[in-house]
Amino acid sequence: MKQKSIKKKYDLTADVYDERYKDIQFEKFKLMLQDIQLHGKILDHGCGTGLLAEFLNTPLFGIDISFKMLKRAKQRRELVVQGDLEHLPFKARAFDNILSFTALQNTEHPDKALNELKRISNRKIILTHLAKFDFSKQINKKFDVQEIRQAGEDIGFIL
Ligand SMILES: C[S@@+](CC[C@H](N)C(=O)[O-])C[C@H]1O[C@@H](n2cnc3c(N)ncnc32)[C@H](O)[C@@H]1O
C-alpha cells in the first residue's frame, strides 16, 4: 500500500488499535519471543503503539510512519522516530536485534524494506507478516533463515 494511505489508515486507527489488537499481538509476541534471548540495541520496526515495549517491559527504539501510533508508543517509553521502513534513518548494523511484527505486508515495496532491514541489522531479526501474503522467496534470498513459525494469523521468521 502507498505510504500516504498507510499513514492515514494508522493515524485513524491509533485510538482503537490497542483495544482491537493487543491480545492478538501479544499472542504473536509470545509465540515468537518466549525462547529467544534479546541483547544490546533493540529496534521495534513498524512499532505502532509500542505494544512490544509493554510486552517486554523494557524501553525500545521504535520507528513507524504514523505519528498518532508513535504518540502512543512514546507513552510506552519507546524512543521513537517517524520514518519509512523503506528508507531507514539508521547507520549500517545499528541494531543488535530487530523485532518486526505485522508491518512488512503494509509496505509499498517489501523488497526495499527487507534490504533496509538487512543493512541495519548487526545480529538477529525476528520478523512476522500476515500469513495471507507470501514473501518467502525474497526473505530466503536475502537472509539466512534459522526458523519459521506460525504465529497466530502471521508467519514468523527468525533470521
Ligand atoms: C499492524 S501494525 C503493527 C504494529 C506493531 N508492530 C504491533 O505489533 O502492534 C503495522 C504498523 O506498521 C506501520 N507501517 C506500515 N508501513 C510502514 C512504512 N512503510 N513505514 C513505516 N511504518 C509503516 C503502520 O503505521 C503500523 O503502525
Short mmCIF file of N, CA and C and ligand atoms in Angstrom, two decimals:
data_model
loop_
_atom_site.label_atom_id
_atom_site.label_comp_id
_atom_site.label_asym_id
_atom_site.label_seq_id
_atom_site.Cartn_x
_atom_site.Cartn_y
_atom_site.Cartn_z
N MET A 1 0.85 -1.20 0.00
CA MET A 1 0.00 0.00 0.00
C MET A 1 0.89 1.25 0.00
N LYS A 2 0.42 2.32 -0.61
CA LYS A 2 1.22 3.54 -0.66
C LYS A 2 1.40 4.13 0.74
N GLN A 3 2.59 4.72 0.97
CA GLN A 3 2.92 5.20 2.32
C GLN A 3 1.89 6.20 2.85
N LYS A 4 1.42 7.08 1.94
CA LYS A 4 0.48 8.11 2.37
C LYS A 4 -0.82 7.47 2.90
N SER A 5 -1.31 6.46 2.18
CA SER A 5 -2.56 5.82 2.61
C SER A 5 -2.34 5.01 3.88
N ILE A 6 -1.16 4.40 4.01
CA ILE A 6 -0.86 3.63 5.23
C ILE A 6 -0.83 4.56 6.43
N LYS A 7 -0.17 5.69 6.25
CA LYS A 7 -0.05 6.65 7.34
C LYS A 7 -1.46 7.10 7.77
N LYS A 8 -2.28 7.40 6.78
CA LYS A 8 -3.65 7.85 7.05
C LYS A 8 -4.44 6.76 7.77
N LYS A 9 -4.32 5.52 7.25
CA LYS A 9 -5.05 4.39 7.84
C LYS A 9 -4.70 4.23 9.32
N TYR A 10 -3.39 4.27 9.63
CA TYR A 10 -2.99 4.02 11.02
C TYR A 10 -3.18 5.25 11.90
N ASP A 11 -3.11 6.44 11.33
CA ASP A 11 -3.45 7.63 12.12
C ASP A 11 -4.91 7.53 12.57
N LEU A 12 -5.76 7.01 11.69
CA LEU A 12 -7.19 6.88 12.02
C LEU A 12 -7.46 5.74 12.99
N THR A 13 -6.60 4.72 12.94
CA THR A 13 -6.80 3.52 13.78
C THR A 13 -6.21 3.66 15.18
N ALA A 14 -5.29 4.63 15.35
CA ALA A 14 -4.48 4.69 16.58
C ALA A 14 -5.32 4.63 17.86
N ASP A 15 -6.45 5.31 17.88
CA ASP A 15 -7.26 5.36 19.11
C ASP A 15 -7.88 4.02 19.49
N VAL A 16 -8.12 3.16 18.49
CA VAL A 16 -8.79 1.89 18.80
C VAL A 16 -7.85 0.69 18.66
N TYR A 17 -6.61 0.94 18.22
CA TYR A 17 -5.70 -0.16 17.89
C TYR A 17 -5.49 -1.12 19.07
N ASP A 18 -5.17 -0.56 20.23
CA ASP A 18 -4.84 -1.42 21.38
C ASP A 18 -6.03 -2.29 21.78
N GLU A 19 -7.18 -1.64 21.82
CA GLU A 19 -8.39 -2.37 22.22
C GLU A 19 -8.67 -3.53 21.26
N ARG A 20 -8.46 -3.28 19.96
CA ARG A 20 -8.75 -4.31 18.96
C ARG A 20 -7.67 -5.37 18.86
N TYR A 21 -6.41 -4.95 18.98
CA TYR A 21 -5.33 -5.87 18.58
C TYR A 21 -4.36 -6.29 19.68
N LYS A 22 -4.49 -5.71 20.88
CA LYS A 22 -3.48 -6.00 21.91
C LYS A 22 -3.35 -7.52 22.18
N ASP A 23 -4.47 -8.20 22.42
CA ASP A 23 -4.40 -9.63 22.75
C ASP A 23 -3.82 -10.42 21.58
N ILE A 24 -4.24 -10.05 20.37
CA ILE A 24 -3.78 -10.76 19.16
C ILE A 24 -2.26 -10.59 18.99
N GLN A 25 -1.78 -9.35 19.18
CA GLN A 25 -0.35 -9.09 19.00
C GLN A 25 0.46 -9.73 20.13
N PHE A 26 -0.06 -9.67 21.36
CA PHE A 26 0.65 -10.27 22.49
C PHE A 26 0.86 -11.78 22.26
N GLU A 27 -0.15 -12.43 21.69
CA GLU A 27 -0.04 -13.86 21.40
C GLU A 27 1.11 -14.11 20.41
N LYS A 28 1.21 -13.25 19.39
CA LYS A 28 2.30 -13.38 18.41
C LYS A 28 3.65 -13.15 19.08
N PHE A 29 3.72 -12.13 19.95
CA PHE A 29 4.99 -11.83 20.64
C PHE A 29 5.43 -13.06 21.44
N LYS A 30 4.42 -13.66 22.14
CA LYS A 30 4.73 -14.82 22.99
C LYS A 30 5.27 -15.97 22.13
N LEU A 31 4.56 -16.26 21.05
CA LEU A 31 4.95 -17.39 20.20
C LEU A 31 6.35 -17.19 19.58
N MET A 32 6.66 -15.96 19.25
CA MET A 32 7.94 -15.70 18.57
C MET A 32 9.10 -15.47 19.53
N LEU A 33 8.81 -14.95 20.73
CA LEU A 33 9.92 -14.46 21.56
C LEU A 33 10.16 -15.23 22.85
N GLN A 34 9.24 -16.16 23.20
CA GLN A 34 9.33 -16.78 24.53
C GLN A 34 10.67 -17.49 24.78
N ASP A 35 11.29 -18.02 23.73
CA ASP A 35 12.55 -18.75 23.93
C ASP A 35 13.74 -18.04 23.28
N ILE A 36 13.59 -16.76 23.01
CA ILE A 36 14.66 -16.01 22.32
C ILE A 36 15.33 -15.05 23.30
N GLN A 37 16.65 -15.07 23.30
CA GLN A 37 17.42 -14.12 24.14
C GLN A 37 17.65 -12.86 23.32
N LEU A 38 17.26 -11.72 23.87
CA LEU A 38 17.49 -10.45 23.17
C LEU A 38 18.67 -9.74 23.83
N HIS A 39 19.48 -9.09 23.00
CA HIS A 39 20.67 -8.42 23.53
C HIS A 39 20.83 -7.05 22.90
N GLY A 40 21.52 -6.19 23.62
CA GLY A 40 22.00 -4.93 23.03
C GLY A 40 20.92 -3.98 22.61
N LYS A 41 21.17 -3.32 21.49
CA LYS A 41 20.27 -2.28 20.99
C LYS A 41 19.13 -2.95 20.20
N ILE A 42 17.91 -2.69 20.63
CA ILE A 42 16.77 -3.38 20.01
C ILE A 42 15.84 -2.37 19.32
N LEU A 43 15.49 -2.67 18.08
CA LEU A 43 14.58 -1.81 17.32
C LEU A 43 13.22 -2.49 17.15
N ASP A 44 12.16 -1.76 17.48
CA ASP A 44 10.80 -2.19 17.20
C ASP A 44 10.43 -1.56 15.85
N HIS A 45 10.45 -2.39 14.83
CA HIS A 45 10.40 -1.96 13.43
C HIS A 45 8.93 -1.97 12.96
N GLY A 46 8.36 -0.77 12.73
CA GLY A 46 6.90 -0.69 12.49
C GLY A 46 6.21 -0.84 13.83
N CYS A 47 6.65 -0.01 14.78
CA CYS A 47 6.33 -0.22 16.21
C CYS A 47 4.86 0.01 16.55
N GLY A 48 4.12 0.74 15.69
CA GLY A 48 2.73 1.02 16.03
C GLY A 48 2.63 1.74 17.35
N THR A 49 1.76 1.25 18.23
CA THR A 49 1.52 1.91 19.52
C THR A 49 2.50 1.45 20.60
N GLY A 50 3.49 0.67 20.22
CA GLY A 50 4.52 0.26 21.19
C GLY A 50 4.09 -0.87 22.10
N LEU A 51 3.18 -1.70 21.63
CA LEU A 51 2.72 -2.84 22.45
C LEU A 51 3.89 -3.73 22.86
N LEU A 52 4.88 -3.82 21.97
CA LEU A 52 6.03 -4.69 22.23
C LEU A 52 6.83 -4.22 23.46
N ALA A 53 6.95 -2.92 23.64
CA ALA A 53 7.68 -2.40 24.80
C ALA A 53 6.94 -2.79 26.08
N GLU A 54 5.62 -2.78 26.00
CA GLU A 54 4.83 -3.20 27.18
C GLU A 54 5.01 -4.70 27.41
N PHE A 55 4.95 -5.48 26.35
CA PHE A 55 5.10 -6.93 26.48
C PHE A 55 6.46 -7.30 27.08
N LEU A 56 7.51 -6.66 26.57
CA LEU A 56 8.87 -7.00 27.03
C LEU A 56 9.23 -6.27 28.31
N ASN A 57 8.39 -5.30 28.66
CA ASN A 57 8.64 -4.47 29.84
C ASN A 57 10.04 -3.85 29.81
N THR A 58 10.36 -3.29 28.66
CA THR A 58 11.66 -2.65 28.51
C THR A 58 11.55 -1.53 27.48
N PRO A 59 12.29 -0.44 27.66
CA PRO A 59 12.25 0.62 26.65
C PRO A 59 12.92 0.13 25.37
N LEU A 60 12.37 0.51 24.23
CA LEU A 60 12.91 0.09 22.94
C LEU A 60 13.05 1.31 22.04
N PHE A 61 13.84 1.18 20.99
CA PHE A 61 13.80 2.16 19.92
C PHE A 61 12.63 1.75 19.02
N GLY A 62 11.92 2.74 18.50
CA GLY A 62 10.79 2.40 17.63
C GLY A 62 10.75 3.29 16.41
N ILE A 63 10.34 2.71 15.30
CA ILE A 63 10.13 3.53 14.09
C ILE A 63 8.79 3.16 13.47
N ASP A 64 8.09 4.18 13.02
CA ASP A 64 6.79 3.97 12.37
C ASP A 64 6.49 5.20 11.52
N ILE A 65 5.58 5.03 10.57
CA ILE A 65 5.24 6.15 9.69
C ILE A 65 4.07 6.97 10.26
N SER A 66 3.30 6.36 11.17
CA SER A 66 2.10 7.04 11.68
C SER A 66 2.40 7.82 12.96
N PHE A 67 2.23 9.12 12.87
CA PHE A 67 2.50 10.00 14.01
C PHE A 67 1.61 9.65 15.20
N LYS A 68 0.35 9.34 14.92
CA LYS A 68 -0.58 9.06 16.04
C LYS A 68 -0.25 7.74 16.74
N MET A 69 0.19 6.75 15.97
CA MET A 69 0.62 5.49 16.59
C MET A 69 1.86 5.76 17.44
N LEU A 70 2.78 6.55 16.90
CA LEU A 70 4.04 6.85 17.61
C LEU A 70 3.79 7.58 18.92
N LYS A 71 2.78 8.44 18.93
CA LYS A 71 2.47 9.18 20.16
C LYS A 71 2.17 8.21 21.30
N ARG A 72 1.48 7.13 20.94
CA ARG A 72 1.15 6.12 21.96
C ARG A 72 2.39 5.30 22.33
N ALA A 73 3.21 5.01 21.33
CA ALA A 73 4.44 4.24 21.61
C ALA A 73 5.34 5.01 22.57
N LYS A 74 5.36 6.32 22.42
CA LYS A 74 6.16 7.17 23.29
C LYS A 74 5.68 7.07 24.74
N GLN A 75 4.37 6.99 24.90
CA GLN A 75 3.81 6.83 26.25
C GLN A 75 4.23 5.49 26.86
N ARG A 76 4.57 4.54 26.00
CA ARG A 76 5.05 3.23 26.50
C ARG A 76 6.57 3.21 26.58
N ARG A 77 7.18 4.35 26.67
CA ARG A 77 8.63 4.50 26.87
C ARG A 77 9.46 4.10 25.66
N GLU A 78 8.86 4.07 24.49
CA GLU A 78 9.70 3.82 23.31
C GLU A 78 10.34 5.14 22.90
N LEU A 79 11.60 5.04 22.47
CA LEU A 79 12.31 6.19 21.94
C LEU A 79 12.04 6.18 20.44
N VAL A 80 11.13 7.05 20.00
CA VAL A 80 10.58 6.85 18.66
C VAL A 80 11.09 7.83 17.62
N VAL A 81 11.06 7.36 16.37
CA VAL A 81 11.35 8.23 15.25
C VAL A 81 10.30 7.93 14.17
N GLN A 82 9.83 9.02 13.54
CA GLN A 82 8.88 8.82 12.45
C GLN A 82 9.67 8.60 11.16
N GLY A 83 9.39 7.53 10.46
CA GLY A 83 10.14 7.26 9.24
C GLY A 83 9.53 6.12 8.47
N ASP A 84 10.09 5.92 7.29
CA ASP A 84 9.58 4.93 6.36
C ASP A 84 10.46 3.68 6.40
N LEU A 85 9.85 2.54 6.52
CA LEU A 85 10.61 1.29 6.61
C LEU A 85 11.43 1.02 5.34
N GLU A 86 11.08 1.70 4.26
CA GLU A 86 11.84 1.51 3.02
C GLU A 86 13.09 2.40 2.95
N HIS A 87 13.18 3.36 3.86
CA HIS A 87 14.34 4.27 3.90
C HIS A 87 14.66 4.53 5.37
N LEU A 88 15.31 3.60 6.01
CA LEU A 88 15.51 3.73 7.46
C LEU A 88 16.61 4.75 7.78
N PRO A 89 16.33 5.65 8.72
CA PRO A 89 17.30 6.70 9.05
C PRO A 89 18.35 6.23 10.06
N PHE A 90 18.91 5.05 9.83
CA PHE A 90 19.90 4.47 10.75
C PHE A 90 21.13 4.01 9.97
N LYS A 91 22.25 3.98 10.70
CA LYS A 91 23.51 3.53 10.08
C LYS A 91 23.50 2.01 9.86
N ALA A 92 24.38 1.55 9.02
CA ALA A 92 24.54 0.10 8.80
C ALA A 92 24.86 -0.59 10.13
N ARG A 93 24.25 -1.74 10.35
CA ARG A 93 24.47 -2.58 11.54
C ARG A 93 24.20 -1.83 12.85
N ALA A 94 23.23 -0.92 12.83
CA ALA A 94 22.97 -0.08 14.01
C ALA A 94 22.28 -0.84 15.15
N PHE A 95 21.59 -1.96 14.84
CA PHE A 95 20.82 -2.65 15.89
C PHE A 95 21.22 -4.12 16.01
N ASP A 96 21.34 -4.56 17.27
CA ASP A 96 21.70 -5.95 17.53
C ASP A 96 20.51 -6.87 17.26
N ASN A 97 19.34 -6.44 17.70
CA ASN A 97 18.12 -7.22 17.44
C ASN A 97 17.07 -6.31 16.84
N ILE A 98 16.41 -6.81 15.81
CA ILE A 98 15.31 -6.05 15.21
C ILE A 98 14.06 -6.92 15.29
N LEU A 99 13.00 -6.32 15.85
CA LEU A 99 11.74 -7.05 16.00
C LEU A 99 10.71 -6.36 15.11
N SER A 100 10.17 -7.10 14.17
CA SER A 100 9.25 -6.50 13.21
C SER A 100 7.98 -7.34 13.17
N PHE A 101 6.92 -6.82 13.77
CA PHE A 101 5.68 -7.59 13.86
C PHE A 101 4.58 -6.98 13.00
N THR A 102 4.12 -7.77 12.03
CA THR A 102 2.91 -7.46 11.23
C THR A 102 3.00 -6.11 10.53
N ALA A 103 4.18 -5.77 10.04
CA ALA A 103 4.31 -4.48 9.35
C ALA A 103 4.70 -4.66 7.88
N LEU A 104 5.51 -5.68 7.58
CA LEU A 104 6.07 -5.81 6.23
C LEU A 104 5.00 -5.78 5.12
N GLN A 105 3.87 -6.45 5.37
CA GLN A 105 2.85 -6.54 4.30
C GLN A 105 2.22 -5.18 3.99
N ASN A 106 2.44 -4.21 4.87
CA ASN A 106 1.89 -2.87 4.63
C ASN A 106 2.78 -2.00 3.75
N THR A 107 4.03 -2.41 3.58
CA THR A 107 4.95 -1.54 2.84
C THR A 107 4.64 -1.61 1.34
N GLU A 108 4.93 -0.51 0.67
CA GLU A 108 4.63 -0.46 -0.76
C GLU A 108 5.58 -1.39 -1.55
N HIS A 109 6.86 -1.38 -1.12
CA HIS A 109 7.86 -2.23 -1.77
C HIS A 109 8.54 -3.08 -0.71
N PRO A 110 7.97 -4.23 -0.36
CA PRO A 110 8.55 -5.08 0.69
C PRO A 110 10.02 -5.42 0.45
N ASP A 111 10.39 -5.53 -0.81
CA ASP A 111 11.77 -5.84 -1.15
C ASP A 111 12.74 -4.78 -0.63
N LYS A 112 12.33 -3.53 -0.79
CA LYS A 112 13.17 -2.41 -0.30
C LYS A 112 13.23 -2.45 1.22
N ALA A 113 12.09 -2.72 1.85
CA ALA A 113 12.06 -2.78 3.32
C ALA A 113 12.98 -3.89 3.82
N LEU A 114 12.99 -5.02 3.13
CA LEU A 114 13.86 -6.14 3.53
C LEU A 114 15.33 -5.77 3.35
N ASN A 115 15.65 -5.07 2.27
CA ASN A 115 17.05 -4.64 2.06
C ASN A 115 17.50 -3.72 3.19
N GLU A 116 16.60 -2.83 3.59
CA GLU A 116 16.93 -1.90 4.67
C GLU A 116 17.11 -2.63 5.99
N LEU A 117 16.24 -3.61 6.24
CA LEU A 117 16.35 -4.42 7.46
C LEU A 117 17.73 -5.07 7.52
N LYS A 118 18.11 -5.64 6.41
CA LYS A 118 19.42 -6.34 6.34
C LYS A 118 20.56 -5.36 6.61
N ARG A 119 20.44 -4.18 6.03
CA ARG A 119 21.51 -3.17 6.15
C ARG A 119 21.73 -2.76 7.62
N ILE A 120 20.65 -2.58 8.37
CA ILE A 120 20.80 -2.03 9.74
C ILE A 120 20.97 -3.11 10.81
N SER A 121 20.91 -4.38 10.39
CA SER A 121 20.98 -5.46 11.38
C SER A 121 22.41 -5.87 11.69
N ASN A 122 22.69 -5.99 12.98
CA ASN A 122 24.01 -6.46 13.40
C ASN A 122 23.97 -7.93 13.81
N ARG A 123 22.76 -8.45 14.15
CA ARG A 123 22.69 -9.84 14.62
C ARG A 123 21.40 -10.52 14.18
N LYS A 124 20.44 -10.52 15.12
CA LYS A 124 19.24 -11.34 14.89
C LYS A 124 18.03 -10.47 14.52
N ILE A 125 17.22 -10.98 13.60
CA ILE A 125 15.97 -10.31 13.24
C ILE A 125 14.83 -11.30 13.47
N ILE A 126 13.79 -10.81 14.16
CA ILE A 126 12.57 -11.60 14.29
C ILE A 126 11.52 -10.84 13.49
N LEU A 127 10.98 -11.48 12.49
CA LEU A 127 10.08 -10.79 11.57
C LEU A 127 8.80 -11.60 11.38
N THR A 128 7.65 -10.94 11.50
CA THR A 128 6.41 -11.62 11.12
C THR A 128 5.65 -10.75 10.12
N HIS A 129 4.83 -11.42 9.32
CA HIS A 129 3.88 -10.67 8.48
C HIS A 129 2.62 -11.51 8.36
N LEU A 130 1.54 -10.90 7.95
CA LEU A 130 0.28 -11.64 7.81
C LEU A 130 0.51 -12.82 6.86
N ALA A 131 0.04 -13.99 7.29
CA ALA A 131 0.35 -15.23 6.56
C ALA A 131 -0.34 -15.30 5.20
N LYS A 132 -1.34 -14.44 4.99
CA LYS A 132 -2.01 -14.49 3.68
C LYS A 132 -1.13 -13.89 2.58
N PHE A 133 -0.02 -13.24 2.96
CA PHE A 133 0.95 -12.76 1.98
C PHE A 133 2.10 -13.77 1.92
N ASP A 134 2.87 -13.73 0.85
CA ASP A 134 3.99 -14.66 0.74
C ASP A 134 5.25 -13.90 0.29
N PHE A 135 6.16 -13.69 1.23
CA PHE A 135 7.42 -13.03 0.90
C PHE A 135 8.59 -14.01 1.07
N SER A 136 8.25 -15.30 1.10
CA SER A 136 9.27 -16.30 1.44
C SER A 136 10.45 -16.28 0.45
N LYS A 137 10.14 -16.06 -0.83
CA LYS A 137 11.21 -16.05 -1.84
C LYS A 137 12.22 -14.95 -1.54
N GLN A 138 11.69 -13.73 -1.33
CA GLN A 138 12.59 -12.60 -1.06
C GLN A 138 13.36 -12.81 0.24
N ILE A 139 12.65 -13.31 1.27
CA ILE A 139 13.29 -13.49 2.58
C ILE A 139 14.40 -14.53 2.48
N ASN A 140 14.10 -15.65 1.82
CA ASN A 140 15.10 -16.70 1.68
C ASN A 140 16.31 -16.26 0.87
N LYS A 141 16.06 -15.39 -0.11
CA LYS A 141 17.14 -14.91 -0.97
C LYS A 141 18.10 -13.99 -0.20
N LYS A 142 17.53 -13.18 0.70
CA LYS A 142 18.34 -12.15 1.36
C LYS A 142 18.93 -12.58 2.70
N PHE A 143 18.27 -13.55 3.36
CA PHE A 143 18.67 -13.86 4.74
C PHE A 143 18.96 -15.35 4.91
N ASP A 144 19.69 -15.61 5.99
CA ASP A 144 19.90 -16.98 6.42
C ASP A 144 18.75 -17.29 7.39
N VAL A 145 17.75 -18.03 6.91
CA VAL A 145 16.55 -18.28 7.73
C VAL A 145 16.85 -19.39 8.73
N GLN A 146 16.78 -19.05 10.04
CA GLN A 146 17.08 -20.07 11.05
C GLN A 146 15.85 -20.90 11.39
N GLU A 147 14.69 -20.24 11.37
CA GLU A 147 13.47 -20.94 11.76
C GLU A 147 12.25 -20.20 11.22
N ILE A 148 11.21 -20.98 10.93
CA ILE A 148 9.93 -20.38 10.52
C ILE A 148 8.87 -20.88 11.50
N ARG A 149 8.03 -19.97 11.98
CA ARG A 149 6.98 -20.37 12.93
C ARG A 149 5.64 -19.80 12.52
N GLN A 150 4.59 -20.52 12.87
CA GLN A 150 3.24 -19.96 12.74
C GLN A 150 3.01 -19.12 13.99
N ALA A 151 2.60 -17.87 13.81
CA ALA A 151 2.35 -17.00 14.97
C ALA A 151 0.98 -16.37 14.79
N GLY A 152 -0.05 -17.11 15.21
CA GLY A 152 -1.42 -16.63 15.03
C GLY A 152 -1.71 -16.46 13.56
N GLU A 153 -2.20 -15.29 13.20
CA GLU A 153 -2.53 -15.02 11.79
C GLU A 153 -1.28 -14.67 10.97
N ASP A 154 -0.11 -14.65 11.64
CA ASP A 154 1.14 -14.29 10.98
C ASP A 154 2.02 -15.52 10.74
N ILE A 155 2.93 -15.34 9.81
CA ILE A 155 4.02 -16.30 9.67
C ILE A 155 5.26 -15.58 10.18
N GLY A 156 6.07 -16.28 10.96
CA GLY A 156 7.20 -15.62 11.60
C GLY A 156 8.53 -16.23 11.18
N PHE A 157 9.53 -15.38 11.08
CA PHE A 157 10.87 -15.82 10.66
C PHE A 157 11.89 -15.41 11.71
N ILE A 158 12.80 -16.32 12.01
CA ILE A 158 13.95 -15.97 12.85
C ILE A 158 15.14 -15.93 11.90
N LEU A 159 15.74 -14.75 11.79
CA LEU A 159 16.76 -14.53 10.76
C LEU A 159 18.09 -14.13 11.40
C1 LIG B 1 -0.40 -3.91 12.06
S1 LIG B 1 0.54 -2.57 12.70
C2 LIG B 1 1.66 -3.45 13.76
C3 LIG B 1 2.20 -2.55 14.84
C4 LIG B 1 3.10 -3.23 15.86
N1 LIG B 1 4.26 -3.84 15.25
C5 LIG B 1 2.34 -4.24 16.66
O1 LIG B 1 2.75 -5.41 16.69
O2 LIG B 1 1.33 -3.89 17.29
C6 LIG B 1 1.57 -2.10 11.33
C7 LIG B 1 2.38 -0.86 11.61
O3 LIG B 1 3.34 -0.69 10.56
C8 LIG B 1 3.42 0.69 10.23
N2 LIG B 1 3.89 0.82 8.84
C9 LIG B 1 3.35 0.28 7.74
N3 LIG B 1 4.04 0.60 6.63
C10 LIG B 1 5.06 1.40 7.05
C11 LIG B 1 6.13 2.06 6.38
N4 LIG B 1 6.29 2.00 5.06
N5 LIG B 1 6.99 2.78 7.13
C12 LIG B 1 6.85 2.85 8.49
N6 LIG B 1 5.86 2.25 9.18
C13 LIG B 1 4.97 1.53 8.46
C14 LIG B 1 1.99 1.20 10.42
O4 LIG B 1 1.94 2.60 10.56
C15 LIG B 1 1.54 0.42 11.65
O5 LIG B 1 1.78 1.13 12.84
#
